Amino acid sequence: MATTHIKRSNSASRLINYAEKRAVLKDGLNLDIDYAKSELKQVREIYGNTGKTQAYASRIAFSPKEFDPQNETDQQKALDIAKEVYEKTYPNQQVALYEHIDTDSLHIHAVVGAIDLESGKKMHGNWHEFRDRLVHNTDEIVEQHGLEVTQSDPNRTEKHSMAEIKMTERGQPTWKDQIRQSVDETMGNPLIRDFQAFREDLRQKAIDVWERGKNLTYQLIGTNYKTRGTKLGTDYEKETIYHELERRQQQSQETNRETSTPDTARTNPAKPDVDRTSELSRNTDSATINSQNSAGPTTETNRTNQPRSQSSLSNDLDQLVAKQREEQQTVGTDLTKRLRPISKADRNAQSEDRRSAEQDKQQPEKQQRNLEKSQQPTRKERERHDGPSR
């Protein structure tokens, strides 16, 4: 049985320094293991890809029931299996392998270069997919070598690291326990029915959560403490959370449909069906009569063939129309009589306005003539200047 682990690192040299000090055996893929640091650096410089992520730190651990850490034969066999796993999983990467026997389980540390030797690009995409591929290949290869495949516990709702276990034994709470407790409280609220409400409620508890590929990532706001839902347990994984939220949405929609659908089968439950039918029949007959009356007066021949009720109704309608015509004629005659003196007064007023306008038009001409006459010199003035006239 073998377990695997992988995570990103921004310092390949630091990983190699740690792994090389305690290694009992070492080997490499696509590099010389004795010059691993310099060759990894050289590849990054050649391709001009000196970004933040330089390598991936990985590890494969074997069960002490299968390999004895102190047995040299087991040591070499475990290293060969690990090399086969990484060669199949990362064929175009530089990989440095270092075997450790300082714990009960024999394990191999692997430093995987981030640069693809064929494309010159880094391992882009969701790096959790790289881990899934590594786990799948590990299970496949160890089974070929007659070893037991690691089985995950489906009933394990929470996952605790060794550091968490030790802190729990000392009675010290961990930050992961804080996240678990907050998520439990949020999901305990039945009003949380979508991911947006789930996220906002956790923010009020100083926890941020977001989707990252197939997983959810949780982080304590204001700190660097963050972890994936798969590290916390099955109850905190994306699939579990989304499944519960969708179930609540469907249940809420069904409840709303049941409460909002009215019973339209009976328009008036107080009346039996027979009474409603007769009432609708009477309404239909009255509507037919009104439509016939509004179409216009009928001929004498048709009137004799109609029922008496319809004939009397038509007579009343004719009388009403005749009366309305008489009233309209009376009103029109009275209005004409009243308007006659008004129109005569209007004509007198218009005549007066025209005379005033003509007088106003003639007045400036008279003023102009008077002014010109006043400006002409008198006879005495002409004689004074021009001499006596002849």
Coordinates of C-alpha atoms in Angstrom, one line a residue:
M1 CA 0.0 0.0 0.0
A2 CA 1.4 3.4 -1.1
T3 CA 0.3 6.9 -0.4
T4 CA 1.2 10.0 -2.5
H5 CA 1.4 13.7 -2.0
I6 CA 2.3 16.7 -4.1
K7 CA 2.4 20.5 -3.7
R8 CA 3.8 23.5 -5.4
S9 CA 7.1 25.2 -4.3
N10 CA 8.8 28.4 -5.3
S11 CA 12.3 27.1 -4.4
A12 CA 13.6 24.0 -6.0
S13 CA 17.0 24.4 -4.3
R14 CA 15.5 24.4 -0.8
L15 CA 13.6 21.1 -1.6
I16 CA 16.8 19.4 -2.8
N17 CA 18.8 20.6 0.2
Y18 CA 16.3 19.1 2.6
A19 CA 15.9 15.8 0.7
E20 CA 19.5 15.2 -0.1
K21 CA 20.8 15.4 3.5
R22 CA 18.9 12.4 4.7
A23 CA 18.8 10.3 1.6
V24 CA 20.1 6.7 1.7
L25 CA 19.5 6.3 -2.0
K26 CA 18.9 8.7 -4.8
D27 CA 18.1 8.7 -8.5
G28 CA 16.9 11.1 -11.3
L29 CA 14.9 11.4 -14.4
N30 CA 16.0 13.6 -17.3
L31 CA 18.8 15.0 -15.1
D32 CA 22.1 14.0 -13.4
I33 CA 21.1 13.5 -9.7
D34 CA 24.5 14.8 -8.5
Y35 CA 23.9 18.2 -10.2
A36 CA 20.1 18.4 -9.8
K37 CA 20.0 22.0 -8.5
S38 CA 22.2 23.4 -11.3
E39 CA 20.4 21.5 -14.1
L40 CA 17.0 22.6 -12.9
K41 CA 18.2 26.2 -12.8
Q42 CA 19.8 25.9 -16.2
V43 CA 16.5 24.7 -17.8
R44 CA 14.6 27.6 -16.3
E45 CA 17.1 30.1 -17.7
I46 CA 17.3 28.5 -21.2
Y47 CA 13.5 28.7 -21.6
G48 CA 13.3 32.1 -20.0
N49 CA 10.6 30.8 -17.6
T50 CA 11.7 32.1 -14.2
G51 CA 8.3 32.5 -12.6
K52 CA 7.2 32.0 -9.1
T53 CA 6.7 28.2 -9.2
Q54 CA 10.0 26.4 -9.7
A55 CA 9.1 22.9 -8.8
Y56 CA 6.7 20.5 -7.2
A57 CA 7.4 18.7 -4.0
S58 CA 6.1 15.1 -4.0
R59 CA 6.3 12.0 -1.9
I60 CA 5.5 8.3 -2.0
A61 CA 5.3 6.4 1.2
F62 CA 5.1 2.6 1.5
S63 CA 3.5 0.6 4.3
P64 CA 6.0 -1.0 6.8
K65 CA 4.1 -4.3 6.4
E66 CA 5.3 -4.4 2.8
F67 CA 8.8 -2.8 2.9
D68 CA 11.2 -2.8 5.8
P69 CA 13.0 0.5 5.9
Q70 CA 16.2 -1.1 7.2
N71 CA 16.3 -3.8 4.4
E72 CA 18.5 -2.7 1.5
T73 CA 16.7 -4.9 -1.0
D74 CA 13.4 -3.3 0.0
Q75 CA 15.0 0.1 -0.2
Q76 CA 16.1 -0.5 -3.8
K77 CA 12.8 -2.0 -4.8
A78 CA 10.8 0.9 -3.4
L79 CA 13.0 3.4 -5.2
D80 CA 12.5 1.5 -8.5
I81 CA 8.8 1.5 -8.1
A82 CA 8.8 5.3 -7.3
K83 CA 10.9 6.0 -10.4
E84 CA 8.5 4.0 -12.5
V85 CA 5.5 6.0 -11.2
Y86 CA 7.1 9.4 -11.8
E87 CA 8.4 8.4 -15.2
K88 CA 4.9 7.4 -16.3
T89 CA 3.2 10.5 -14.7
Y90 CA 5.7 13.2 -15.7
P91 CA 7.7 11.9 -18.7
N92 CA 8.8 15.4 -19.9
Q93 CA 9.8 16.8 -16.5
Q94 CA 13.0 16.7 -14.6
V95 CA 12.6 14.6 -11.5
A96 CA 15.1 14.2 -8.6
L97 CA 14.3 11.2 -6.3
Y98 CA 15.6 10.8 -2.7
E99 CA 14.8 7.9 -0.4
H100 CA 14.4 8.3 3.4
I101 CA 14.2 5.7 6.1
D102 CA 14.0 8.1 9.1
T103 CA 10.4 7.1 9.9
D104 CA 8.5 3.8 10.3
S105 CA 7.5 3.8 6.7
L106 CA 10.0 3.8 3.8
H107 CA 9.3 6.9 1.6
I108 CA 10.8 8.7 -1.4
H109 CA 10.9 12.5 -1.8
A110 CA 10.6 13.7 -5.4
V111 CA 11.4 17.2 -6.7
V112 CA 9.6 17.6 -10.0
G113 CA 10.8 20.5 -12.2
A114 CA 8.0 22.8 -13.4
I115 CA 9.3 23.2 -17.0
D116 CA 8.1 20.8 -19.7
L117 CA 11.2 19.9 -21.6
E118 CA 9.4 19.5 -25.0
S119 CA 7.3 22.7 -24.9
G120 CA 9.4 24.8 -22.6
K121 CA 6.3 25.8 -20.7
K122 CA 5.3 25.3 -17.1
M123 CA 2.7 22.7 -15.9
H124 CA -0.3 24.9 -16.4
G125 CA -3.8 24.1 -15.3
N126 CA -5.2 22.8 -12.1
W127 CA -2.3 21.2 -10.3
H128 CA -4.7 19.0 -8.3
E129 CA -5.3 17.2 -11.6
F130 CA -1.6 16.4 -11.6
R131 CA -2.0 14.8 -8.1
D132 CA -5.0 12.8 -9.3
R133 CA -3.0 11.4 -12.2
L134 CA -0.1 10.6 -9.8
V135 CA -2.4 8.7 -7.4
H136 CA -4.0 6.8 -10.3
N137 CA -0.6 5.7 -11.7
T138 CA 0.7 4.8 -8.3
D139 CA -2.2 2.5 -7.6
E140 CA -1.8 0.9 -11.0
I141 CA 1.9 0.3 -10.7
V142 CA 2.0 -1.0 -7.1
E143 CA -0.8 -3.5 -8.1
Q144 CA 1.4 -4.7 -10.9
H145 CA 4.2 -5.4 -8.4
G146 CA 1.8 -7.4 -6.1
L147 CA 1.3 -4.7 -3.5
E148 CA -2.0 -3.6 -2.0
V149 CA -3.7 -0.6 -3.4
T150 CA -4.6 2.2 -1.0
Q151 CA -8.4 2.3 -0.3
S152 CA -10.0 5.6 0.9
D153 CA -12.5 5.3 3.7
P154 CA -15.9 6.5 2.4
N155 CA -17.1 7.0 6.0
R156 CA -14.3 9.3 6.8
T157 CA -16.1 12.7 6.9
E158 CA -13.1 14.6 8.3
K159 CA -9.4 14.3 7.5
H160 CA -6.7 15.3 10.1
S161 CA -3.0 15.6 9.5
M162 CA -0.5 14.4 12.0
A163 CA 0.1 17.9 13.3
E164 CA -3.6 18.4 13.9
I165 CA -3.8 15.1 15.7
K166 CA -1.0 16.1 18.0
M167 CA -2.5 19.5 18.7
T168 CA -5.8 17.9 19.5
E169 CA -4.2 15.5 21.9
R170 CA -2.7 18.6 23.7
G171 CA -6.1 20.2 23.8
Q172 CA -5.2 23.0 21.3
P173 CA -7.7 24.0 18.7
T174 CA -6.5 24.2 15.1
W175 CA -7.5 26.7 12.4
K176 CA -8.9 23.8 10.3
D177 CA -11.2 23.0 13.1
Q178 CA -12.4 26.6 13.1
I179 CA -13.2 26.3 9.4
R180 CA -15.0 23.0 9.9
Q181 CA -17.1 24.5 12.8
S182 CA -18.1 27.5 10.8
V183 CA -19.1 25.5 7.7
D184 CA -21.2 23.2 10.0
E185 CA -23.0 26.2 11.4
T186 CA -23.6 27.7 8.0
M187 CA -25.0 24.5 6.5
G188 CA -27.1 24.0 9.7
N189 CA -29.1 27.1 8.6
P190 CA -32.0 25.8 6.3
L191 CA -32.3 29.2 4.7
I192 CA -28.9 28.7 3.0
R193 CA -29.9 27.4 -0.4
D194 CA -27.3 28.6 -2.9
F195 CA -23.5 29.0 -3.0
Q196 CA -23.7 32.8 -2.9
A197 CA -25.6 32.7 0.4
F198 CA -23.2 30.0 1.7
R199 CA -20.3 32.2 0.9
E200 CA -21.7 35.4 2.4
D201 CA -22.6 33.6 5.6
L202 CA -19.1 32.3 5.9
R203 CA -17.6 35.7 5.3
Q204 CA -19.5 36.9 8.4
K205 CA -17.6 34.3 10.3
A206 CA -14.3 35.6 8.9
I207 CA -13.9 32.7 6.4
D208 CA -13.7 33.1 2.6
V209 CA -14.5 30.3 0.2
W210 CA -14.2 30.0 -3.6
E211 CA -14.3 27.4 -6.3
R212 CA -11.0 26.1 -7.7
G213 CA -11.5 23.4 -10.3
K214 CA -13.2 20.4 -8.8
N215 CA -12.6 21.6 -5.3
L216 CA -13.5 24.3 -2.8
T217 CA -10.8 26.3 -1.1
Y218 CA -11.4 27.8 2.4
Q219 CA -9.3 30.5 4.0
L220 CA -9.3 32.4 7.2
I221 CA -9.7 36.1 6.2
G222 CA -6.7 38.2 7.0
T223 CA -4.3 35.2 7.3
N224 CA -2.4 32.8 5.0
Y225 CA -4.2 29.8 6.4
K226 CA -6.1 28.2 3.6
T227 CA -7.0 24.6 2.6
R228 CA -9.0 22.6 0.2
G229 CA -12.3 20.9 1.1
T230 CA -10.8 17.5 0.3
K231 CA -8.3 18.2 3.2
L232 CA -11.1 18.9 5.6
G233 CA -13.2 15.9 4.9
T234 CA -16.0 14.7 2.6
D235 CA -18.6 16.9 4.3
Y236 CA -16.7 20.0 3.2
E237 CA -16.0 19.0 -0.4
K238 CA -17.5 20.8 -3.4
E239 CA -19.7 17.8 -4.5
T240 CA -21.2 17.4 -1.0
I241 CA -21.9 21.1 -0.5
Y242 CA -23.4 21.6 -3.9
H243 CA -25.6 18.5 -3.6
E244 CA -27.1 19.7 -0.4
L245 CA -27.7 23.2 -1.7
E246 CA -29.5 21.8 -4.8
R247 CA -31.7 19.6 -2.7
R248 CA -32.8 22.6 -0.6
Q249 CA -33.6 24.6 -3.7
Q250 CA -35.7 21.8 -5.1
Q251 CA -37.5 21.4 -1.8
S252 CA -38.2 25.1 -1.6
Q253 CA -39.6 25.2 -5.2
E254 CA -41.9 22.3 -4.5
T255 CA -43.2 24.0 -1.4
N256 CA -43.8 27.3 -3.2
R257 CA -45.8 25.5 -6.0
E258 CA -48.0 23.8 -3.5
T259 CA -48.8 27.0 -1.6
S260 CA -49.2 29.3 -4.6
T261 CA -51.4 27.1 -6.9
P262 CA -55.1 28.2 -6.5
D263 CA -58.1 25.8 -6.9
T264 CA -59.6 27.2 -10.1
A265 CA -61.8 24.1 -10.7
R266 CA -64.8 25.8 -9.0
T267 CA -65.5 29.5 -9.5
N268 CA -68.1 29.6 -6.7
P269 CA -68.0 26.6 -4.4
A270 CA -71.2 27.8 -2.6
K271 CA -73.3 27.0 -5.6
P272 CA -73.9 23.5 -7.0
D273 CA -73.0 22.8 -10.6
V274 CA -76.6 22.6 -11.8
D275 CA -77.4 26.2 -10.5
R276 CA -74.2 27.5 -12.1
T277 CA -75.2 25.9 -15.4
S278 CA -78.7 27.5 -15.4
E279 CA -77.2 30.9 -14.4
L280 CA -74.8 30.7 -17.3
S281 CA -77.6 29.8 -19.7
R282 CA -79.7 32.9 -18.6
N283 CA -76.7 35.1 -19.0
T284 CA -76.1 33.8 -22.5
D285 CA -79.8 34.4 -23.5
S286 CA -79.7 38.0 -22.2
A287 CA -76.4 38.7 -24.1
T288 CA -78.1 37.4 -27.3
I289 CA -81.0 39.7 -26.9
N290 CA -78.9 42.8 -26.3
S291 CA -76.8 42.0 -29.4
Q292 CA -79.9 41.8 -31.5
N293 CA -81.3 45.1 -30.2
S294 CA -78.1 47.0 -30.8
A295 CA -78.0 45.8 -34.4
G296 CA -80.8 48.2 -35.4
P297 CA -84.7 48.2 -35.7
T298 CA -86.2 45.1 -37.2
T299 CA -88.9 45.0 -39.9
E300 CA -92.6 44.5 -39.1
T301 CA -92.5 41.0 -40.5
N302 CA -89.7 39.9 -38.2
R303 CA -91.4 41.6 -35.2
T304 CA -94.5 39.5 -35.7
N305 CA -92.4 36.3 -35.6
Q306 CA -90.4 37.3 -32.5
P307 CA -91.6 36.7 -28.9
R308 CA -93.7 39.3 -27.2
S309 CA -91.0 40.2 -24.8
Q310 CA -88.6 41.1 -27.7
S311 CA -91.4 43.1 -29.5
S312 CA -92.1 45.2 -26.5
L313 CA -88.5 45.8 -25.9
S314 CA -88.0 47.0 -29.5
N315 CA -91.0 49.4 -29.2
D316 CA -89.5 50.9 -26.0
L317 CA -86.2 51.3 -27.8
D318 CA -87.8 53.1 -30.8
Q319 CA -89.7 55.5 -28.4
L320 CA -86.5 56.2 -26.6
V321 CA -84.6 57.0 -29.8
A322 CA -87.5 59.3 -31.0
K323 CA -87.5 61.1 -27.7
Q324 CA -83.8 61.7 -27.9
R325 CA -84.1 63.2 -31.4
E326 CA -86.9 65.6 -30.2
E327 CA -84.7 66.7 -27.3
Q328 CA -81.8 67.3 -29.6
Q329 CA -83.9 69.4 -31.9
T330 CA -85.2 71.5 -29.0
V331 CA -81.8 72.1 -27.6
G332 CA -80.5 73.1 -31.1
T333 CA -83.3 75.6 -31.6
D334 CA -82.8 77.2 -28.2
L335 CA -79.1 77.4 -28.8
T336 CA -79.6 79.1 -32.1
K337 CA -81.9 81.7 -30.6
R338 CA -79.4 82.4 -27.8
L339 CA -76.5 82.8 -30.2
R340 CA -78.3 85.3 -32.6
P341 CA -77.9 88.4 -30.3
I342 CA -74.4 87.3 -29.5
S343 CA -73.4 87.1 -33.1
K344 CA -75.0 90.6 -33.8
A345 CA -73.0 92.1 -31.0
D346 CA -69.9 90.5 -32.3
R347 CA -70.5 92.0 -35.7
N348 CA -71.0 95.5 -34.2
A349 CA -67.8 95.0 -32.1
Q350 CA -65.9 94.0 -35.2
S351 CA -67.1 97.1 -37.1
E352 CA -66.1 99.3 -34.3
D353 CA -62.7 97.7 -34.2
R354 CA -62.2 98.3 -37.9
R355 CA -63.1 102.0 -37.6
S356 CA -60.7 102.4 -34.8
A357 CA -58.0 100.8 -36.8
E358 CA -58.6 103.1 -39.8
Q359 CA -58.5 106.1 -37.5
D360 CA -55.3 104.9 -35.9
K361 CA -53.8 104.4 -39.4
Q362 CA -54.8 107.9 -40.6
Q363 CA -53.6 109.7 -37.4
P364 CA -49.9 109.4 -38.2
E365 CA -50.4 110.8 -41.7
K366 CA -52.2 113.9 -40.3
Q367 CA -49.4 114.3 -37.7
Q368 CA -46.8 114.1 -40.4
R369 CA -48.5 116.8 -42.6
N370 CA -48.9 119.1 -39.6
L371 CA -45.3 118.6 -38.8
E372 CA -44.2 119.4 -42.3
K373 CA -46.5 122.5 -42.4
S374 CA -45.1 123.7 -39.1
Q375 CA -41.5 123.4 -40.4
Q376 CA -42.1 125.5 -43.5
P377 CA -40.9 129.2 -43.2
T378 CA -43.5 131.9 -43.0
R379 CA -43.8 134.6 -45.7
K380 CA -42.0 137.2 -43.5
E381 CA -39.1 134.8 -43.0
R382 CA -38.8 134.1 -46.8
E383 CA -38.8 137.8 -47.5
R384 CA -36.2 138.5 -44.9
H385 CA -33.8 136.0 -46.5
D386 CA -34.8 136.0 -50.1
G387 CA -36.1 139.4 -50.6
P388 CA -39.7 140.3 -51.4
S389 CA -41.5 138.0 -53.7
R390 CA -42.7 139.2 -57.0

